[in-house]
XYZ file of C-alpha atoms in Angstrom:
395
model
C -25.189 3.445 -21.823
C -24.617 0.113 -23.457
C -24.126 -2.724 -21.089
C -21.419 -5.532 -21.707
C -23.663 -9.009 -21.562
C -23.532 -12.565 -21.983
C -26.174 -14.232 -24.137
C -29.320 -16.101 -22.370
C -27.076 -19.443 -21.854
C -24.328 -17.193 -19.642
C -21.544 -17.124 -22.676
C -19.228 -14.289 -23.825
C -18.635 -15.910 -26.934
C -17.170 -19.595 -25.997
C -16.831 -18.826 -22.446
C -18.931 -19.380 -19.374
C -21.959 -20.982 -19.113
C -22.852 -23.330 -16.202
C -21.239 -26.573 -15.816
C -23.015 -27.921 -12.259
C -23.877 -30.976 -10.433
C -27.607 -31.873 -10.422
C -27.901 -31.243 -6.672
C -27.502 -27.728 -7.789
C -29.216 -27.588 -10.604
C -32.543 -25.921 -8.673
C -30.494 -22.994 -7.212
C -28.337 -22.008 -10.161
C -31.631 -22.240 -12.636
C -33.680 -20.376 -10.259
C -30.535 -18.234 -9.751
C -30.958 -17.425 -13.955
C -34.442 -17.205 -13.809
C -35.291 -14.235 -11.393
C -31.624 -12.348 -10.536
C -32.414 -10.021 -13.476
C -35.864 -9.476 -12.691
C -34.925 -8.491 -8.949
C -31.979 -6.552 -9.350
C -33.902 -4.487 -11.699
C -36.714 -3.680 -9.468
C -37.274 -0.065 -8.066
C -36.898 -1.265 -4.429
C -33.973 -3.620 -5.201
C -32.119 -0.521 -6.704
C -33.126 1.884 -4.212
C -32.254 -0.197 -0.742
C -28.525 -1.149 -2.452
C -28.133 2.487 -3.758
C -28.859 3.731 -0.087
C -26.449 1.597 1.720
C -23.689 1.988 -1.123
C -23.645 5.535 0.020
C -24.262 5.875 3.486
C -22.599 2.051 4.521
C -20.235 2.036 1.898
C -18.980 5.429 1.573
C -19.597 5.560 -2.368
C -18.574 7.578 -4.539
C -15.149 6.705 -3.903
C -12.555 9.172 -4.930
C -10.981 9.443 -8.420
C -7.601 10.659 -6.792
C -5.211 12.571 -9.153
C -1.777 12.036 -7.843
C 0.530 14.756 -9.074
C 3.632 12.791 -7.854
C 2.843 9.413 -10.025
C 1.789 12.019 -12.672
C 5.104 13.813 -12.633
C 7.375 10.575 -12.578
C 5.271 8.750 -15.206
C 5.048 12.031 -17.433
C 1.181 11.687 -17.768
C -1.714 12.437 -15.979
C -2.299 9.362 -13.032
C -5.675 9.324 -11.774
C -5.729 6.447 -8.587
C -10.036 5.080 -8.456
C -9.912 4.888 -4.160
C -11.687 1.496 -3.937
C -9.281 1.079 -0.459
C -11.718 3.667 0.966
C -14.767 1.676 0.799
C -15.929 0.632 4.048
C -14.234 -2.974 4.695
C -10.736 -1.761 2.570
C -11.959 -3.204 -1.040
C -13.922 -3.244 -3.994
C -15.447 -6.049 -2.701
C -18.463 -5.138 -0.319
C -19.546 -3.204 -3.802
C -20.651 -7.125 -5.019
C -21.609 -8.384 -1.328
C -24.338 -5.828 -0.619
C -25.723 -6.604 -4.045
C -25.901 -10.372 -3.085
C -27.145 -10.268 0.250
C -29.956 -8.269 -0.550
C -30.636 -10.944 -3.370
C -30.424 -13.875 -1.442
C -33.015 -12.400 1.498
C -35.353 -11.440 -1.134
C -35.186 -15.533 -2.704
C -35.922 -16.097 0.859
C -32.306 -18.437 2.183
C -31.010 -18.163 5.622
C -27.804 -18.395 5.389
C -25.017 -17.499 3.431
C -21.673 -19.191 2.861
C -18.204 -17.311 0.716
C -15.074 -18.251 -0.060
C -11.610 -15.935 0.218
C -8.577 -15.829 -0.672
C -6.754 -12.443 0.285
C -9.655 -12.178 3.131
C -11.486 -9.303 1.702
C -14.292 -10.736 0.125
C -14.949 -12.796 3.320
C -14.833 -9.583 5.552
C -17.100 -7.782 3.255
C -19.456 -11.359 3.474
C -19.289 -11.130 7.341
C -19.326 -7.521 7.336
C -23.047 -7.638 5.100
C -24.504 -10.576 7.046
C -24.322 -8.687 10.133
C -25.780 -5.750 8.638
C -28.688 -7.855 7.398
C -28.510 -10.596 10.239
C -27.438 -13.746 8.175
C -26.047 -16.730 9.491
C -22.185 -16.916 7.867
C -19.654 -19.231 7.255
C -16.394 -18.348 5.086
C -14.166 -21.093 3.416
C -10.314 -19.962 3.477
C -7.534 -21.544 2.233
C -4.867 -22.876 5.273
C -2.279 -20.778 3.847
C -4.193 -18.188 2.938
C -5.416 -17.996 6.842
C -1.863 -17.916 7.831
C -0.384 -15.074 5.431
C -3.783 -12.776 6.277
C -4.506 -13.253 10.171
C -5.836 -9.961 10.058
C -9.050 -10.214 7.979
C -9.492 -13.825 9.656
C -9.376 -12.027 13.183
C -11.846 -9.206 11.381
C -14.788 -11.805 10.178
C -14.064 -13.833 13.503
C -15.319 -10.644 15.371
C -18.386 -10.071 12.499
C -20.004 -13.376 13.574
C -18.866 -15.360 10.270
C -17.333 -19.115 10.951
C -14.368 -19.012 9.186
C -13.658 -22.859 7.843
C -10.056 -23.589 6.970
C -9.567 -26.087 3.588
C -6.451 -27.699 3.933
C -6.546 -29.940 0.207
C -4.471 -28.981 -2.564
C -2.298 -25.760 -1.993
C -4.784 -24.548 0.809
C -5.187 -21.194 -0.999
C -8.225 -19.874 -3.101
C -9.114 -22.360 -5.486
C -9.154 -25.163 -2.503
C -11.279 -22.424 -0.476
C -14.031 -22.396 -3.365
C -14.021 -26.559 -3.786
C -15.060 -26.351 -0.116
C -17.471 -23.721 -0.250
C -19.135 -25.389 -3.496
C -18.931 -28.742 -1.744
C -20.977 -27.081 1.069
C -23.272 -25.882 -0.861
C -24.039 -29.517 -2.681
C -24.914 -30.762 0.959
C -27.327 -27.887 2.058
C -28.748 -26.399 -1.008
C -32.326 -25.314 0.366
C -31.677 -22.681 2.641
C -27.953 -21.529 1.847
C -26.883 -18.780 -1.077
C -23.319 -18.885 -1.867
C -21.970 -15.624 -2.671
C -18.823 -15.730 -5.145
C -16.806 -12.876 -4.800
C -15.760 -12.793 -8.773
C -16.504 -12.816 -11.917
C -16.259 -16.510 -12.147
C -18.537 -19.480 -11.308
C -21.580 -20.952 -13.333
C -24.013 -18.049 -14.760
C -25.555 -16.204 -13.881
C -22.368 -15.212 -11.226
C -20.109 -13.491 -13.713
C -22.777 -11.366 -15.055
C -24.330 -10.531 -11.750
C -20.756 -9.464 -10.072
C -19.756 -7.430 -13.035
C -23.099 -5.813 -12.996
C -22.825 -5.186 -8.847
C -19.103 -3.595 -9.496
C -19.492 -1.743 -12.727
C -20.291 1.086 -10.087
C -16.572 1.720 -10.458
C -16.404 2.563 -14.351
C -19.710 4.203 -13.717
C -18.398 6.724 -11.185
C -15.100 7.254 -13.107
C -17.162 8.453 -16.270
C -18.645 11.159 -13.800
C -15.796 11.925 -11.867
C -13.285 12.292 -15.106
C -15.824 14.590 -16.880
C -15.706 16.858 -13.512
C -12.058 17.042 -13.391
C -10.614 16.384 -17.205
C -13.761 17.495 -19.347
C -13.744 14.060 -20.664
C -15.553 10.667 -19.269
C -13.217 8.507 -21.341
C -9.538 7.997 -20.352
C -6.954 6.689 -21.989
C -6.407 4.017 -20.366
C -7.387 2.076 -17.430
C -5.396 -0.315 -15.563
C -6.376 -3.047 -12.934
C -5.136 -6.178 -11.431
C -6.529 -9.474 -12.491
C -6.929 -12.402 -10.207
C -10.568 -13.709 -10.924
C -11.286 -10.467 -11.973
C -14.190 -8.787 -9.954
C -11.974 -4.915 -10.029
C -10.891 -5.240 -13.310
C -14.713 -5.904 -14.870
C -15.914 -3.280 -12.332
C -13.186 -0.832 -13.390
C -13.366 -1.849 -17.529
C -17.564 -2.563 -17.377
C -18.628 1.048 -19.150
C -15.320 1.558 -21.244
C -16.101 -1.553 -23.226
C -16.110 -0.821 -26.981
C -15.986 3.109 -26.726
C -13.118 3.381 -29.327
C -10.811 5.065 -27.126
C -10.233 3.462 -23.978
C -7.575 0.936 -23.373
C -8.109 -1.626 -21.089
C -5.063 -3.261 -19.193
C -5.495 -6.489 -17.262
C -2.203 -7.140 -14.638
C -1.884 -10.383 -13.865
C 0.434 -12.137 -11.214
C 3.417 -13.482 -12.939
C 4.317 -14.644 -9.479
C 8.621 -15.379 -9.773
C 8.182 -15.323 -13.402
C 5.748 -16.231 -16.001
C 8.416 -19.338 -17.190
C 9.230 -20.111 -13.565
C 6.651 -22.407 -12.947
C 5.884 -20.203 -9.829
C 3.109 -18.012 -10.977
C -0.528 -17.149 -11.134
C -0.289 -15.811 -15.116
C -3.656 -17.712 -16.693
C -4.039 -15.844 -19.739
C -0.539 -15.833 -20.813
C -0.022 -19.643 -19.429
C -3.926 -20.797 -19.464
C -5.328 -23.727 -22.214
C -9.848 -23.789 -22.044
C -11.039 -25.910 -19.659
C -13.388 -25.850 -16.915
C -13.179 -24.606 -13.467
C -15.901 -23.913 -10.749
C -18.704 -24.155 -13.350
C -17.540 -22.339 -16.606
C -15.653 -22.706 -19.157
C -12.059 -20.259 -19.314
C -8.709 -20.610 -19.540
C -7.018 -22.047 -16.374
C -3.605 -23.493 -16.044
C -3.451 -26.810 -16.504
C -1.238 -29.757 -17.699
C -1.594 -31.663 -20.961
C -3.982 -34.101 -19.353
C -6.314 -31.063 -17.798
C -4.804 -30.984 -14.388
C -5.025 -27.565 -12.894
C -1.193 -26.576 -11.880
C -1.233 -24.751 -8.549
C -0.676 -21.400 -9.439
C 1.625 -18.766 -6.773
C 1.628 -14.768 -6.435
C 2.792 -13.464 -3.157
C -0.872 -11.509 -3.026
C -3.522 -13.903 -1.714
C -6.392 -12.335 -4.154
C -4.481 -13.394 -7.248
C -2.978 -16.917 -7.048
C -6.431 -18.371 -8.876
C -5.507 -21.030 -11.774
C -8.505 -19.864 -14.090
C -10.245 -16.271 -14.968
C -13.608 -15.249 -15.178
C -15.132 -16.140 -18.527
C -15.633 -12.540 -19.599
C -11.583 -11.640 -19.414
C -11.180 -14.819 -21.652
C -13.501 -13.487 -24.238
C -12.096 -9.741 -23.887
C -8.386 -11.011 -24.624
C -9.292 -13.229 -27.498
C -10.834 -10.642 -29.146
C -8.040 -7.987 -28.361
C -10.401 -5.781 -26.361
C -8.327 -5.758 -23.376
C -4.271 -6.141 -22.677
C -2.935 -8.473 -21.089
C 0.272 -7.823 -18.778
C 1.899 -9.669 -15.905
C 3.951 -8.166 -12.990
C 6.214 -10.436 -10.761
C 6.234 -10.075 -6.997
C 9.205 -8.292 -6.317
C 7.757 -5.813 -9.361
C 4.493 -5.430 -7.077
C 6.439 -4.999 -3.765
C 8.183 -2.275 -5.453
C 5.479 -0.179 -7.013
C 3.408 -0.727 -3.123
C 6.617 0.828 -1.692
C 6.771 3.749 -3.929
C 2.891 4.661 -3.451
C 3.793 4.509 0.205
C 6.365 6.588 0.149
C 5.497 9.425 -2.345
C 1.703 9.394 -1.842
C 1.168 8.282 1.520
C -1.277 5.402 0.396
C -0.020 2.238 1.523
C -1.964 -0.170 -1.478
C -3.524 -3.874 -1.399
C -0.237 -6.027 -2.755
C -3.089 -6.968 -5.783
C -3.516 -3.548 -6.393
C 0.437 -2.844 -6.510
C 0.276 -5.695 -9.181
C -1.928 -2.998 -11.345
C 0.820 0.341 -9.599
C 4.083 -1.697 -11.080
C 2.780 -1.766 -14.845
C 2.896 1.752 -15.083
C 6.751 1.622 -15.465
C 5.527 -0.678 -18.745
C 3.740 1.904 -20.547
C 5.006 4.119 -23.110
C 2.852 7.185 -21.944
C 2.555 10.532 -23.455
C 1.992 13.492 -20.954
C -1.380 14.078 -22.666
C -2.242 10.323 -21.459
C -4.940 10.060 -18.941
C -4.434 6.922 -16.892
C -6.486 5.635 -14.036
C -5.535 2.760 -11.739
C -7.937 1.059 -9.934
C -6.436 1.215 -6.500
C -8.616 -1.864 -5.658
C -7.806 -2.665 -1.664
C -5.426 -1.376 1.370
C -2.754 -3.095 2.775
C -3.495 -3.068 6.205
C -3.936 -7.190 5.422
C -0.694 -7.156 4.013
C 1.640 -5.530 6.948
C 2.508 -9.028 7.751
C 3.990 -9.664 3.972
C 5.399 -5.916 3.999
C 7.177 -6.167 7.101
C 9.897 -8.611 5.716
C 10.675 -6.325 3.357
C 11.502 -3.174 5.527
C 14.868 -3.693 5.604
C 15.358 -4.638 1.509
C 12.871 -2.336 -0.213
């Protein structure tokens, strides 16, 4: 099975690489040096294989929903990534990390969040292995998901609140990568996307591509056929969506669609839209597109999910778009409250409101009913009852 890699430096074409302060420069390089030769090893494989099933719950379910199938006039598949243990795609990457970082030898582990996932499945991994762990989260991001903060309060992780800029995700990861500058020798920072200085982008893509590799199975078993037509997922930094696209790449019959949070419009000024708004630049340590001004000031970005409002995209979406191997779509919030509503209701699945970003695009698509779609349902929404409450009475 071909794999989808950067070259030696960390670039998909003109993206990525690893833009980092010298205080760094001994982790990241050693980082490059050895993750490949670890993650490769026999026991490596075999210790994050074991807990992927038995912790994790994996395989997750490909979930053919006859009731999206029969409004949408094509055959919806929904990839369960909500029934992971910790709600998300994310302990998929944090496992994989973990196990890294014990076997370079550090002590303790630091993460940043945004939605909270990513730190729960951090917290939720360190206590497995018995880490020391702290978890940068943006002020307003702490606010809008008490739930997850309550979660890796009670899994042992410090949760540290950054309160600069817009006190969301990209203010959380300035912290954490501040952090790491003053205590380099014993801590590993685990990124929880496909962004960052190599070699993160390649290693989280490689940790979730578990997802596209267990859809290939699980289609064959139920459609005769490993290769949908398409496959849709939400795109904040872009962790699901590599995960979900990794083994489709190039096949000559899969289309790829990327949702990304057009927030209260992609014009409005109000949104989280990079590809469609972003200009190349460099953010957290590669080189993307990120919204910015003329003078290369990142704009805030907003989406009403926590997971999406990032101003830049992992280096390997960049690439994918500029060379027209993926599609790029946005979905606004009242769009994604919708489509989280009508999963609810019809399916009995209450979805991440990231994940209803990737739901709401199905009423985009010009689908056949010989189309085979699958969604990558990427989180729950048990972190967003706060959000969905206000809307009980206008939905």
């Amino acid at each position: 099975m071909k794999e989808f890699n950067p070259n030696e430096q960390g670039y998909y074409g003109e993206y990525g690489g690893a833009f980092i302060p010298e205080m760094l420069y001994k982790n990241v390089s050693d980082l490059q040096e050895r993750y490949l030769e670890i993650i490769q090893t026999e026991d490596f494989q075999q210790e994050l294989n074991q807990l992927l099933k038995d912790y994790v719950g994996r395989p997750t379910p490909l979930f053919y929903s006859a009731n999206l199938s029969a409004k949408y006039k094509a055959k919806i598949y929904l990839k369960r990534e909500d029934l992971n243990h910790t709600g998300a795609h994310k302990i998929n990457n944090t496992i994989g990390q973990v196990l890294l970082a014990k076997r370079l030898g550090k002590k303790r582990i630091i993460a940043e969040t945004g939605a909270g996932q990513h730190g729960v499945a951090t917290a939720t991994t360190c206590a497995l292995l018995n880490l020391e762990c702290t978890v940068f989260m943006g002020a307003h991001d702490i606010e809008r998901q008490k739930p997850n903060v309550e979660r890796m309060r009670m899994l042992g992780a410090k949760v540290v609140a950054a309160e600069s800029g817009s006190k969301t995700l990209k203010d959380a990861t300035n912290e954490a990568i501040r952090e790491w500058i003053n205590n380099p020798q014993e801590t590993y920072y685990v990124i929880g996307s496909v962004v960052g200085p190599h070699p993160y982008p390649d290693m989280v893509a490689k940790f979730q591509s578990i997802i596209s590799k267990e859809i290939k199975v699980q289609l064959e078993e139920q459609e005769g056929t490993p290769n949908p037509d398409y496959v849709v997922a939400c795109v904040g930094g872009g962790s699901n969506a590599m995960g979900a696209f990794y083994h489709f790449i190039d096949n000559g019959h899969t289309n790829l669609i990327a949702v990304e949070a057009a927030g209260k419009g992609v014009n409005t000024g109000q949104t989280a839209a990079t590809i469609a708004l972003g200009k190349q630049g460099i953010i957290h340590g590669s080189k993307t597109y990120l919204i910015q001004t003329e003078d290369g000031q990142i704009i805030e970005p907003y989406s009403i999910s926590a997971g999406l409002d990032y101003p830049g995209i992992g280096p390997a979406h960049a690439y994918l778009s500029d060379m027209g191997k993926i599609t790029v779509g946005s979905i606004t919030d009242d769009e994604a409250i919708k489509a989280a509503f009508e999963l609810t209701r019809i399916d009995g699945i209450i979805p991440a409101l990231e994940s209803a970003h990737a739901l709401a695009y199905l009423n985009k698509m010009n689908l056949k009913e010989s189309d085979i779609v699958v969604v990558n349902l990427s989180g729950r929404g048990d972190k967003d009852m706060i959000t969905y409450s206000k809307y009980f009475n206008h939905e």
